[in-house]
Structures are given as structure tokens and as C-alpha cells.
Coordinates of C-alpha atoms in Angstrom, one line a residue:
X1 CA 0.0 0.0 0.0
X2 CA 1.4 3.4 -1.0
X3 CA 0.9 6.2 1.5
X4 CA 0.2 9.8 0.5
X5 CA 2.5 12.3 2.1
X6 CA 0.8 15.4 3.6
X7 CA 2.7 18.6 3.8
X8 CA 1.6 21.6 5.8
X9 CA 2.8 25.2 5.4
X10 CA 4.9 26.0 8.5
X11 CA 6.5 29.2 9.5
X12 CA 9.2 28.7 12.2
X13 CA 9.0 31.1 15.1
X14 CA 12.3 32.2 16.6
X15 CA 13.3 34.7 19.2
X16 CA 16.7 36.3 19.5
X17 CA 18.8 35.3 22.5
X18 CA 21.1 37.5 24.5
X19 CA 23.5 34.8 25.6
X20 CA 24.8 32.3 23.0
X21 CA 25.0 29.8 25.9
X22 CA 21.2 29.8 26.2
X23 CA 20.9 28.1 22.8
X24 CA 21.2 24.4 23.7
X25 CA 19.3 21.1 23.1
X26 CA 16.1 21.0 25.2
X27 CA 16.9 17.4 26.0
X28 CA 19.9 18.6 27.9
X29 CA 17.8 20.6 30.4
X30 CA 16.9 18.7 33.5
X31 CA 13.3 17.6 33.3
X32 CA 13.2 18.0 29.6
X33 CA 12.1 15.5 27.0
X34 CA 14.4 12.7 25.9
X35 CA 14.4 14.1 22.4
X36 CA 14.5 17.5 20.6
X37 CA 12.8 16.4 17.4
X38 CA 10.8 13.5 16.3
X39 CA 10.3 11.9 12.9
X40 CA 8.0 9.0 11.8
X41 CA 9.3 6.3 9.4
X42 CA 7.9 3.0 8.1
X43 CA 11.4 1.4 8.3
X44 CA 12.9 2.1 11.8
X45 CA 15.0 -1.1 11.5
X46 CA 16.7 0.0 8.2
X47 CA 17.2 3.6 9.4
X48 CA 19.0 2.5 12.7
X49 CA 21.1 0.1 10.6
X50 CA 22.2 2.9 8.3
X51 CA 22.9 5.2 11.3
X52 CA 25.0 2.6 13.0
X53 CA 26.9 1.9 9.8
X54 CA 27.8 5.6 9.5
X55 CA 28.9 5.8 13.1
X56 CA 26.0 7.9 14.4
X57 CA 25.7 7.8 18.2
X58 CA 22.5 6.0 19.2
X59 CA 21.5 7.1 22.7
X60 CA 18.3 5.2 23.2
X61 CA 17.0 2.0 21.6
X62 CA 16.4 0.3 19.3
X63 CA 13.2 -0.6 21.1
X64 CA 10.9 -3.0 19.2
X65 CA 7.3 -3.8 20.1
X66 CA 4.4 -5.3 18.2
X67 CA 2.9 -1.9 17.4
X68 CA 5.7 0.6 17.7
X69 CA 9.5 0.7 17.3
X70 CA 11.7 3.6 18.2
X71 CA 15.3 4.8 18.6
X72 CA 17.0 8.1 19.4
X73 CA 20.2 9.4 17.9
X74 CA 22.4 12.4 18.9
X75 CA 23.6 14.7 16.1
X76 CA 26.9 16.6 16.0
X77 CA 25.5 19.6 17.9
X78 CA 24.1 17.4 20.7
X79 CA 20.5 17.5 19.6
X80 CA 18.6 14.2 20.1
X81 CA 16.4 13.1 17.3
X82 CA 13.9 10.3 17.8
X83 CA 12.6 8.1 15.0
X84 CA 9.6 5.9 15.5
X85 CA 7.1 3.9 13.6
X86 CA 6.9 0.6 11.8
X87 CA 9.6 -1.9 10.7
X88 CA 10.3 -3.0 7.1
X89 CA 10.5 -6.8 7.9
X90 CA 8.9 -9.4 10.1
X91 CA 10.6 -9.6 13.5
X92 CA 11.5 -12.9 15.1

């Protein structure tokens, strides 16, 4: 089954900061979420394999379940990006 992608018009809102040190990943703030951005994919397993092959730091997961699979990576600037959704193959 082919899925139709939906795109929304978005306008990012940003505010100037006084101190450069105030710009940091929200996941680094105590009590913050475990991720700074989230993306959905139908192939979590393939994406995590590709990230590992390229030496990307995986900070959480890969967590498989019957209905949802997820992992979180850290980018070069320290931001944590979570990917979740389905898997491309049948799990054992």
C-alpha cells in the first residue's frame, strides 16, 4: 500500500537570545524530554542500521514492540532526534 504524504505550510518562530549559551538542546535541560525532534518512518530497522553503519551515536533503543518501534540518535550539535514507527521486515 502506498501512502500519500501530507505537507503543511509552516513558519518557524524564533526569538533572538542575549547569551549564546542559552541556545542548547532541550533534551539537555533537567526535566526536559528525551528528544529535541521526532520523525516518523515505516522502516525504523533500516534507518537504525544505516545510522550505525555511519557511526551515528544511538542514545536510546532500538526498542521494538508489536505496534511501535523507536530509537533516538544524537547529532553533531548534541540534539537528540527520535525516530519511531513501523519496521520493514517481520521480527523474530
